[in-house]
């Protein structure tokens, strides 16, 4: 792992001597005819623009989105945003020992802890068919992907390990609902929670940037997840049809409404619990993230957030701040 | 096949000596305490109510929806609708040689002709993977079901052979679109047309009444069709992933809008063609059927039709009616 | 408290010797001219129709919705539903010692336990202004009402103590969200959870039937709750304006969308958490209740449920049913 | 009051020697590295851009939105819009005797006349409780604010005295409706008209620019108005609950639909009259304003107006223009 | 004109000796086999059911909706609503001198006064082309119809002279808007107000019942009005195209939104004024009418009113009722 | 006709010596004060920007959108798009013999063939009134316009002869539907297909650019078409009212939904067929065009297409490409 100050800690006039990931790269020319290379560079904490005015021939020819560059220069401000005034820039080489993955945004939670937690939940399933099915689905290859993939491109849990973090939240919310309602079938519901977004491992690319795959756009993660589960169910003899239909129903209906791309709406108590737990986990994560990232300077309001259809407010009043032990992002 | 006047040709005071299908059956009692058996009976052309006031003990105990009965009596009118005044009624027996299937509404087109036509279309596919795939999908067992199942419970093509009739219409509309637009991939589009509603064979029961199955309600015909196609694709080595994604996309997107239960919207020229061809075939069949079935007496307007969100009008003016050779339902 | 078999345990031919609550009462006459008294009677577990054909003069003159009657007779079936064949009926008298409240549907959870739990949550608030405010709001008079009122007429938690049960669920869900997100202001969020539906105590009547009050229809529980909270805030000197605005915002925005009658949408992380926690608690309770109450005979499907816009399914497959220790409503 | 030509009367090459209000101010640098100060300056009739290339150090450090500057220069055209080529610029000083308020857009109607008119309407209320209530609400402090505040940021009546002008229009429309329908309760309806938008005095800042306050965004003018009215009602002994509920209902429902942020829809004849009168006054003012401000050059069509979801047309044909005595903005 | 007590003044046990209009007529039979004639009869104030058990042969054969009958009998109550217990009934004869028109609901305003008022408004138009056009449109034949036709089947101004009453209200509202906004073209706007609903004279039948014509359903009153106006414009030489387009635009856009069947949305200041004036006149009339007609017994709330999507409330508190001189429908 | 390489065949560094149409023209100045003339020039295949830095005085004064210029220069790239570096430019003169019409986008189908085809369809109508009506409507003057006008500004068939091409497609689709459904009135349906968009000839200008006319915006093509047809019907004695209403109904309802600006929804079998045929023809043409024009470089996905509310995908897999005889735009 590289050792360099994180981008979101730097400000005007700070020096840059960093490896950074190329997020956008484009050759442009000014109206007066000079060419320059316009790039967006980033680490896991932030993104920043850099225009390169000379010595960019090789980089322009060989560099592409997802590559890492070594760049030196200074932070300066342009039209209210930071950018890098570049002194030198080159593509990273093998001997630099850097990995594009290290520059992607990443969950704040410890991934090993989360994997362990997930495995415990997996073992808590007692119904005999599901007990056989789930480890087959979460085989080594799929589990690796499942633990890395973000839950989305950017809106909620849009970072490495995001799906794992999101899934664990939903599992715990569903367990609480089972405490309130013993009538819910716990094994079915928790299995559904584990599997509901599994299709994201084929819907998204997350190696150097988060993008939809062709399959993701043409088929979508809901049907992809349903396919994976069905393939594994067919390998288990005598898997009950009713259990299969109900488990697939949880996956298909988990976005809650047809207009949110679920081909069926929730029709069981377990399905409505899963949908609403998903909403709760997703929305709170998304709003918190937007408030962290988009506050206007000297204001406790963000710019207008389209997915929330409003601007958002950070509540900052707090009695006895000094006594508050947990560090809070909003304070 | 039984030989008896069709129900939709009978009127008040006509004699009944018919085999009819039980569509509803319920034991009721009047406010004054007498029990009677309330039934709805039908043949392929119509349904009619019959209340049985005596001698119904055995029928009440053993008869159920989908059984055939032998009934004698007279047509009488009650509150503006026909009903049967029953003289005698019994369950059909094996020696009667009647088949519940013979009492379901059925397409007006000749089924053998339609099967032949469909097989010709099947053979017209030339792309080598699709050429291998389609006959496997339409194997004998599935083809039998495909040729029988209605396209829906009642709104459009809601009769035996309805899906086959509907699919043939769509194929021909799509062929016309390929004439207009040579850029469309004909093999892909026609394959999609053939497969788009195949899931109905597991979504609907159509042996003695048209009802959704549990799987139909929990999973839905769109994902069922996608599953069948995917199972058969996996048996073909080297089936191109791009072709698979595009074919599955046609099935998933064929209802055109998320709120109509498609988990993805049409994203290719072939997908938009299939969706609009489906709409055209379905809506014209549905409106024609509603105009035939729901005209108010002495009026060229139907009652209010909820799925059309309006009442419908039969245009009846016609020059030289006597010279018109084709028999028209609307004249 | 009266001691009599609960209505939902009785079936055809069982004897009735019960105190029951009048839910509907109407004098009717048959087409042939005889008068009778049509009533709907109930206890806390169910409702049942009873038509009274004689000796109803006094009852017709004095009885009204919300009164208790003593009735004897037998259960019989009419058009697929139970009704009482009445032998005798009279209004309850003072010496009978019955209370209409005892016949309303009631939470299955122990109310004293829930009150205790709520009071513990109340004491867990540490911010000094809220710590002063909340006990004033939940003074003895309001707390009595708060502990009795249903959370709604019928859709979710529509029974005595329903609001208390619902509020406790939301508090626990919100506490879980605070575990996930230390950035959330716990004191603000839990206070909002406690207060969000407080306006129901003036929006609904729940003495003998659940009905909206005039104030409930003209003003609505959202603004009523905001008024109560504001009245108490004004009594506390130096209550911070920012805290007031944020607390009122939680109440006003808790239905999440303008079209659901919130005059502002959620604009803080706490507000979105409260809205989604409310949805989760409400929907799971509502779907479970509908599945319990509306299953069609011999089916694991309910009739069409309008508020869910679908029919609902009871998942009944269960391995080792005999070993399942918790009694389940769905098994 | 300052004496200088109004901005909307000036055109290319005219000299500027004006006090103007800062509406936007931002330090920028060109791609080649020169810094400049980008500002938007305005008086009550229009806004205009001015980029300042030198001598802006003090202004950049101390100037902020809502301040007044003294500027000299010339009007020039850039990309189809006017801008100021600045010769000199400085912040206004106390001795200049200018008031930011004088630079805000302002109603064309005489404010003293409107205040007088409003007071007459106030005196016309005869119901004894309302007669006591209204003067308390419109006490000196609130009345001052009520007479200044705009009815909105920009869409309709978005200028100083705008709420007063808008309220008077609604009162007159409601009086006309009372002429048509003597069944309407005039005192209730006119009181509702006076109070419906009173919350704007706390929802908006209008000292140097029109912006939403924190309270405006978190609580909203509808609930704020309801709070003010309720506070004053509580000071009047024996104010009838029914009258209070109906008056509050008028305020809460005056935006007509839940999705327009009213927490209840209009449920009385008075409430529907108030809502529709508000719409009529607001929409005609807004469309007229948009047609005045947004006509494309040499065209009788405006650019696309988002709030109207169409472009708008100025009808200009007029017979005998010279005889038309009333001056018309559209001719 | 007949002289008999109006239906809405009668109650249980009152004698009936009336001419009444047939609104519905249907031959039915009871479950036990007796035939009877089910009718709905009415005068201009109300409708009432009457079942005729004997002596109805001739009436059943010759009577139809829109005919007048002479009926004697008594008012009785059945299931909470009044009906007539019929002693004798016969079709009205020529010598009875009754006119079906006299039994239709009718405006409370004096028709001659309204005609006079409309003619004054007509004369107030001064633009020379419109001055020529309007009298041609409102020629004797069309004016007769215009003065009789209701503005709708039932929702607002749904009575004889209703369109005239509605149009006069809109004209006055528009005149008030012209007072506020001298920029509005008064002649254009008032002409549009006069013509906007003229198509109703061909859209509706109103001779004995209010029903849509075939043309009304297939073409609609908006296009019909546009056609009539266009026919008359073509007879005037040199009618300016711009004036024609703007006048037609007022008619086409007067329902304000595409989804309300206007083929274009309002794009001029005059068009938005006309739309909002129409809404104001229509909604207040409709709500008032619904509150008058649909109040539940012993309640100040109506049943649920579908077109308002809520139940409605009658505000009844009134100080010094005895002093109130104008008779109010709501008191 | 001019003879020069088409714009869409040129790339960087190619020489320009072309007549081109002015699509936009605007005098601008740089921030540093130099004036230049910004233009968009085009032929029938593409559009390209050209900024002119000197010698543009006469052109700036006299040139306007829709004029043709003679320009020499070179293609260069700026910010990822081509533009012309202009050497010389002048307005075309009479002796150049160029026609602005030759520079508009144009159908790929042969116009003479399409005219012939349309005339054959016209002759196939046999009903005697329609047989008389249609040639009068398509008289020489209107037919010329009908054969030139595009079917829209840009979304579908947005090119010269576009309406003719679109109309022929719909006619053929409708004929196919008549084959499926002999109950459809073929003469009525085909006449409706021919006339449905005729109003476009007055709604759009298409001489040098495609723009809406004032009449197009204020009245709209639906009512314009209905007017033309009605004018011609009135010249034919005894044209049946029912036929007129049904024909006008086809025109008015052909956009299928009120919110798509049809003032009535389809109420006949013919009307629903026409609406769905129109959708099919329009959508497939529009999607194909968007895929052709908007593919991202090195991708088989377009940018986001707003009217489709998605990005679009080009399916490119094709077996045996070399054998495919028809040239395909997508391969």
mmCIF file of N, CA, C and O in Angstrom, chain B residues 115-166:
data_model
loop_
_atom_site.group_PDB
_atom_site.id
_atom_site.type_symbol
_atom_site.label_atom_id
_atom_site.label_comp_id
_atom_site.label_asym_id
_atom_site.label_seq_id
_atom_site.Cartn_x
_atom_site.Cartn_y
_atom_site.Cartn_z
ATOM 1 N N UNK B 115 -50.263 -24.125 -36.046
ATOM 2 C CA UNK B 115 -49.053 -24.871 -35.689
ATOM 3 C C UNK B 115 -48.120 -24.975 -36.883
ATOM 4 O O UNK B 115 -46.898 -24.825 -36.745
ATOM 5 N N UNK B 116 -48.720 -25.266 -38.041
ATOM 6 C CA UNK B 116 -47.921 -25.404 -39.250
ATOM 7 C C UNK B 116 -47.210 -24.078 -39.574
ATOM 8 O O UNK B 116 -46.011 -24.052 -39.873
ATOM 9 N N UNK B 117 -47.975 -23.040 -39.492
ATOM 10 C CA UNK B 117 -47.410 -21.713 -39.766
ATOM 11 C C UNK B 117 -46.259 -21.408 -38.814
ATOM 12 O O UNK B 117 -45.204 -20.911 -39.229
ATOM 13 N N UNK B 118 -46.448 -21.718 -37.543
ATOM 14 C CA UNK B 118 -45.405 -21.444 -36.564
ATOM 15 C C UNK B 118 -44.142 -22.238 -36.888
ATOM 16 O O UNK B 118 -43.020 -21.730 -36.799
ATOM 17 N N UNK B 119 -44.332 -23.508 -37.275
ATOM 18 C CA UNK B 119 -43.167 -24.334 -37.585
ATOM 19 C C UNK B 119 -42.395 -23.797 -38.790
ATOM 20 O O UNK B 119 -41.162 -23.875 -38.837
ATOM 21 N N UNK B 120 -43.123 -23.255 -39.757
ATOM 22 C CA UNK B 120 -42.423 -22.638 -40.896
ATOM 23 C C UNK B 120 -41.589 -21.445 -40.460
ATOM 24 O O UNK B 120 -40.456 -21.261 -40.906
ATOM 25 N N UNK B 121 -42.158 -20.650 -39.575
ATOM 26 C CA UNK B 121 -41.395 -19.501 -39.073
ATOM 27 C C UNK B 121 -40.149 -19.994 -38.342
ATOM 28 O O UNK B 121 -39.067 -19.400 -38.460
ATOM 29 N N UNK B 122 -40.307 -21.053 -37.581
ATOM 30 C CA UNK B 122 -39.190 -21.619 -36.831
ATOM 31 C C UNK B 122 -38.066 -22.005 -37.772
ATOM 32 O O UNK B 122 -36.879 -21.775 -37.504
ATOM 33 N N UNK B 123 -38.454 -22.601 -38.875
ATOM 34 C CA UNK B 123 -37.436 -23.066 -39.824
ATOM 35 C C UNK B 123 -36.769 -21.908 -40.568
ATOM 36 O O UNK B 123 -35.707 -22.082 -41.167
ATOM 37 N N UNK B 124 -37.402 -20.767 -40.569
ATOM 38 C CA UNK B 124 -36.838 -19.643 -41.327
ATOM 39 C C UNK B 124 -35.654 -18.992 -40.615
ATOM 40 O O UNK B 124 -34.989 -18.135 -41.181
ATOM 41 N N UNK B 125 -35.425 -19.357 -39.377
ATOM 42 C CA UNK B 125 -34.296 -18.778 -38.623
ATOM 43 C C UNK B 125 -32.999 -19.384 -39.150
ATOM 44 O O UNK B 125 -32.867 -20.598 -39.211
ATOM 45 N N UNK B 126 -32.024 -18.531 -39.518
ATOM 46 C CA UNK B 126 -30.819 -19.087 -40.127
ATOM 47 C C UNK B 126 -29.560 -18.951 -39.261
ATOM 48 O O UNK B 126 -28.593 -19.664 -39.487
ATOM 49 N N UNK B 127 -29.549 -18.054 -38.289
ATOM 50 C CA UNK B 127 -28.347 -17.895 -37.458
ATOM 51 C C UNK B 127 -28.096 -19.210 -36.743
ATOM 52 O O UNK B 127 -29.007 -19.784 -36.132
ATOM 53 N N UNK B 128 -26.841 -19.693 -36.741
ATOM 54 C CA UNK B 128 -26.617 -21.093 -36.374
ATOM 55 C C UNK B 128 -26.919 -21.423 -34.911
ATOM 56 O O UNK B 128 -27.410 -22.501 -34.616
ATOM 57 N N UNK B 129 -26.649 -20.473 -33.989
ATOM 58 C CA UNK B 129 -26.939 -20.804 -32.593
ATOM 59 C C UNK B 129 -28.436 -20.794 -32.318
ATOM 60 O O UNK B 129 -28.958 -21.654 -31.609
ATOM 61 N N UNK B 130 -29.114 -19.800 -32.856
ATOM 62 C CA UNK B 130 -30.567 -19.733 -32.669
ATOM 63 C C UNK B 130 -31.244 -20.917 -33.339
ATOM 64 O O UNK B 130 -32.239 -21.450 -32.841
ATOM 65 N N UNK B 131 -30.719 -21.303 -34.483
ATOM 66 C CA UNK B 131 -31.251 -22.448 -35.235
ATOM 67 C C UNK B 131 -31.173 -23.725 -34.402
ATOM 68 O O UNK B 131 -32.015 -24.626 -34.551
ATOM 69 N N UNK B 132 -30.137 -23.820 -33.555
ATOM 70 C CA UNK B 132 -30.015 -24.971 -32.687
ATOM 71 C C UNK B 132 -30.916 -24.792 -31.449
ATOM 72 O O UNK B 132 -31.530 -25.741 -30.968
ATOM 73 N N UNK B 133 -30.968 -23.579 -30.967
ATOM 74 C CA UNK B 133 -31.656 -23.321 -29.695
ATOM 75 C C UNK B 133 -33.178 -23.494 -29.773
ATOM 76 O O UNK B 133 -33.792 -24.150 -28.926
ATOM 77 N N UNK B 134 -33.761 -22.929 -30.798
ATOM 78 C CA UNK B 134 -35.225 -22.818 -30.803
ATOM 79 C C UNK B 134 -35.933 -24.175 -30.805
ATOM 80 O O UNK B 134 -36.892 -24.366 -30.045
ATOM 81 N N UNK B 135 -35.495 -25.147 -31.641
ATOM 82 C CA UNK B 135 -36.194 -26.442 -31.602
ATOM 83 C C UNK B 135 -36.050 -27.127 -30.235
ATOM 84 O O UNK B 135 -36.959 -27.840 -29.807
ATOM 85 N N UNK B 136 -34.912 -26.902 -29.551
ATOM 86 C CA UNK B 136 -34.781 -27.477 -28.212
ATOM 87 C C UNK B 136 -35.785 -26.863 -27.244
ATOM 88 O O UNK B 136 -36.357 -27.552 -26.400
ATOM 89 N N UNK B 137 -35.963 -25.573 -27.357
ATOM 90 C CA UNK B 137 -36.946 -24.921 -26.480
ATOM 91 C C UNK B 137 -38.348 -25.420 -26.802
ATOM 92 O O UNK B 137 -39.095 -25.827 -25.921
ATOM 93 N N UNK B 138 -38.669 -25.393 -28.092
ATOM 94 C CA UNK B 138 -40.009 -25.847 -28.481
ATOM 95 C C UNK B 138 -39.999 -27.355 -28.700
ATOM 96 O O UNK B 138 -40.374 -27.842 -29.774
ATOM 97 N N UNK B 139 -39.535 -28.090 -27.695
ATOM 98 C CA UNK B 139 -39.604 -29.561 -27.785
ATOM 99 C C UNK B 139 -41.060 -30.000 -27.690
ATOM 100 O O UNK B 139 -41.953 -29.193 -27.440
ATOM 101 N N UNK B 140 -41.278 -31.262 -27.830
ATOM 102 C CA UNK B 140 -42.662 -31.721 -27.957
ATOM 103 C C UNK B 140 -43.531 -31.295 -26.777
ATOM 104 O O UNK B 140 -44.635 -30.774 -26.937
ATOM 105 N N UNK B 141 -43.007 -31.492 -25.561
ATOM 106 C CA UNK B 141 -43.819 -31.211 -24.373
ATOM 107 C C UNK B 141 -44.167 -29.719 -24.267
ATOM 108 O O UNK B 141 -45.324 -29.359 -24.062
ATOM 109 N N UNK B 142 -43.128 -28.891 -24.434
ATOM 110 C CA UNK B 142 -43.423 -27.465 -24.321
ATOM 111 C C UNK B 142 -44.297 -26.969 -25.467
ATOM 112 O O UNK B 142 -45.149 -26.115 -25.286
ATOM 113 N N UNK B 143 -44.084 -27.537 -26.661
ATOM 114 C CA UNK B 143 -44.848 -27.064 -27.809
ATOM 115 C C UNK B 143 -46.334 -27.362 -27.632
ATOM 116 O O UNK B 143 -47.188 -26.551 -28.000
ATOM 117 N N UNK B 144 -46.634 -28.532 -27.065
ATOM 118 C CA UNK B 144 -48.038 -28.855 -26.793
ATOM 119 C C UNK B 144 -48.676 -27.798 -25.909
ATOM 120 O O UNK B 144 -49.781 -27.309 -26.168
ATOM 121 N N UNK B 145 -47.986 -27.458 -24.833
ATOM 122 C CA UNK B 145 -48.515 -26.443 -23.917
ATOM 123 C C UNK B 145 -48.619 -25.080 -24.605
ATOM 124 O O UNK B 145 -49.621 -24.365 -24.472
ATOM 125 N N UNK B 146 -47.561 -24.736 -25.330
ATOM 126 C CA UNK B 146 -47.520 -23.455 -26.023
ATOM 127 C C UNK B 146 -48.704 -23.300 -26.973
ATOM 128 O O UNK B 146 -49.245 -22.208 -27.142
ATOM 129 N N UNK B 147 -49.085 -24.409 -27.600
ATOM 130 C CA UNK B 147 -50.181 -24.343 -28.580
ATOM 131 C C UNK B 147 -51.552 -24.285 -27.915
ATOM 132 O O UNK B 147 -52.540 -23.956 -28.562
ATOM 133 N N UNK B 148 -51.625 -24.631 -26.635
ATOM 134 C CA UNK B 148 -52.923 -24.633 -25.957
ATOM 135 C C UNK B 148 -53.168 -23.370 -25.123
ATOM 136 O O UNK B 148 -54.288 -22.874 -25.055
ATOM 137 N N UNK B 149 -52.126 -22.887 -24.473
ATOM 138 C CA UNK B 149 -52.304 -21.874 -23.431
ATOM 139 C C UNK B 149 -52.907 -20.575 -23.995
ATOM 140 O O UNK B 149 -52.590 -20.156 -25.100
ATOM 141 N N UNK B 150 -53.806 -19.953 -23.226
ATOM 142 C CA UNK B 150 -54.295 -18.635 -23.643
ATOM 143 C C UNK B 150 -53.196 -17.594 -23.397
ATOM 144 O O UNK B 150 -52.283 -17.831 -22.604
ATOM 145 N N UNK B 151 -53.295 -16.441 -24.060
ATOM 146 C CA UNK B 151 -52.292 -15.386 -23.852
ATOM 147 C C UNK B 151 -52.564 -14.596 -22.580
ATOM 148 O O UNK B 151 -51.734 -13.802 -22.156
ATOM 149 N N UNK B 152 -53.744 -14.820 -21.975
ATOM 150 C CA UNK B 152 -54.057 -14.110 -20.740
ATOM 151 C C UNK B 152 -55.357 -14.626 -20.177
ATOM 152 O O UNK B 152 -56.041 -15.446 -20.825
ATOM 153 N N UNK B 153 -55.729 -14.170 -18.970
ATOM 154 C CA UNK B 153 -56.952 -14.668 -18.372
ATOM 155 C C UNK B 153 -58.171 -14.236 -19.155
ATOM 156 O O UNK B 153 -59.097 -14.986 -19.358
ATOM 157 N N UNK B 154 -58.177 -12.977 -19.586
ATOM 158 C CA UNK B 154 -59.373 -12.559 -20.320
ATOM 159 C C UNK B 154 -59.170 -11.351 -21.218
ATOM 160 O O UNK B 154 -59.839 -11.221 -22.220
ATOM 161 N N UNK B 155 -58.245 -10.463 -20.915
ATOM 162 C CA UNK B 155 -58.215 -9.182 -21.615
ATOM 163 C C UNK B 155 -57.941 -9.348 -23.107
ATOM 164 O O UNK B 155 -58.750 -8.930 -23.939
ATOM 165 N N UNK B 156 -56.846 -9.995 -23.496
ATOM 166 C CA UNK B 156 -56.621 -10.185 -24.942
ATOM 167 C C UNK B 156 -56.196 -11.617 -25.230
ATOM 168 O O UNK B 156 -55.463 -12.214 -24.472
ATOM 169 N N UNK B 157 -56.674 -12.168 -26.337
ATOM 170 C CA UNK B 157 -56.366 -13.546 -26.708
ATOM 171 C C UNK B 157 -56.568 -14.480 -25.520
ATOM 172 O O UNK B 157 -55.777 -15.399 -25.311
ATOM 173 N N UNK B 158 -57.646 -14.253 -24.745
ATOM 174 C CA UNK B 158 -57.892 -15.009 -23.523
ATOM 175 C C UNK B 158 -58.676 -16.277 -23.802
ATOM 176 O O UNK B 158 -59.779 -16.439 -23.274
ATOM 177 N N UNK B 159 -58.128 -17.142 -24.665
ATOM 178 C CA UNK B 159 -58.818 -18.376 -25.032
ATOM 179 C C UNK B 159 -57.788 -19.412 -25.450
ATOM 180 O O UNK B 159 -56.620 -19.072 -25.718
ATOM 181 N N UNK B 160 -58.208 -20.672 -25.452
ATOM 182 C CA UNK B 160 -57.322 -21.771 -25.856
ATOM 183 C C UNK B 160 -56.722 -21.470 -27.242
ATOM 184 O O UNK B 160 -57.432 -20.984 -28.127
ATOM 185 N N UNK B 161 -55.434 -21.741 -27.417
ATOM 186 C CA UNK B 161 -54.646 -21.404 -28.615
ATOM 187 C C UNK B 161 -54.358 -19.898 -28.729
ATOM 188 O O UNK B 161 -53.806 -19.454 -29.735
ATOM 189 N N UNK B 162 -54.754 -19.139 -27.692
ATOM 190 C CA UNK B 162 -54.607 -17.687 -27.777
ATOM 191 C C UNK B 162 -53.155 -17.256 -27.895
ATOM 192 O O UNK B 162 -52.833 -16.336 -28.656
ATOM 193 N N UNK B 163 -52.242 -17.905 -27.158
ATOM 194 C CA UNK B 163 -50.847 -17.471 -27.217
ATOM 195 C C UNK B 163 -50.260 -17.751 -28.604
ATOM 196 O O UNK B 163 -49.509 -16.936 -29.142
ATOM 197 N N UNK B 164 -50.631 -18.886 -29.167
ATOM 198 C CA UNK B 164 -50.131 -19.224 -30.510
ATOM 199 C C UNK B 164 -50.628 -18.185 -31.531
ATOM 200 O O UNK B 164 -49.855 -17.668 -32.346
ATOM 201 N N UNK B 165 -51.909 -17.863 -31.478
ATOM 202 C CA UNK B 165 -52.478 -16.879 -32.400
ATOM 203 C C UNK B 165 -51.790 -15.518 -32.236
ATOM 204 O O UNK B 165 -51.396 -14.879 -33.214
ATOM 205 N N UNK B 166 -51.630 -15.107 -30.990
ATOM 206 C CA UNK B 166 -50.996 -13.819 -30.663
ATOM 207 C C UNK B 166 -49.548 -13.811 -31.158
ATOM 208 O O UNK B 166 -49.081 -12.830 -31.758
#
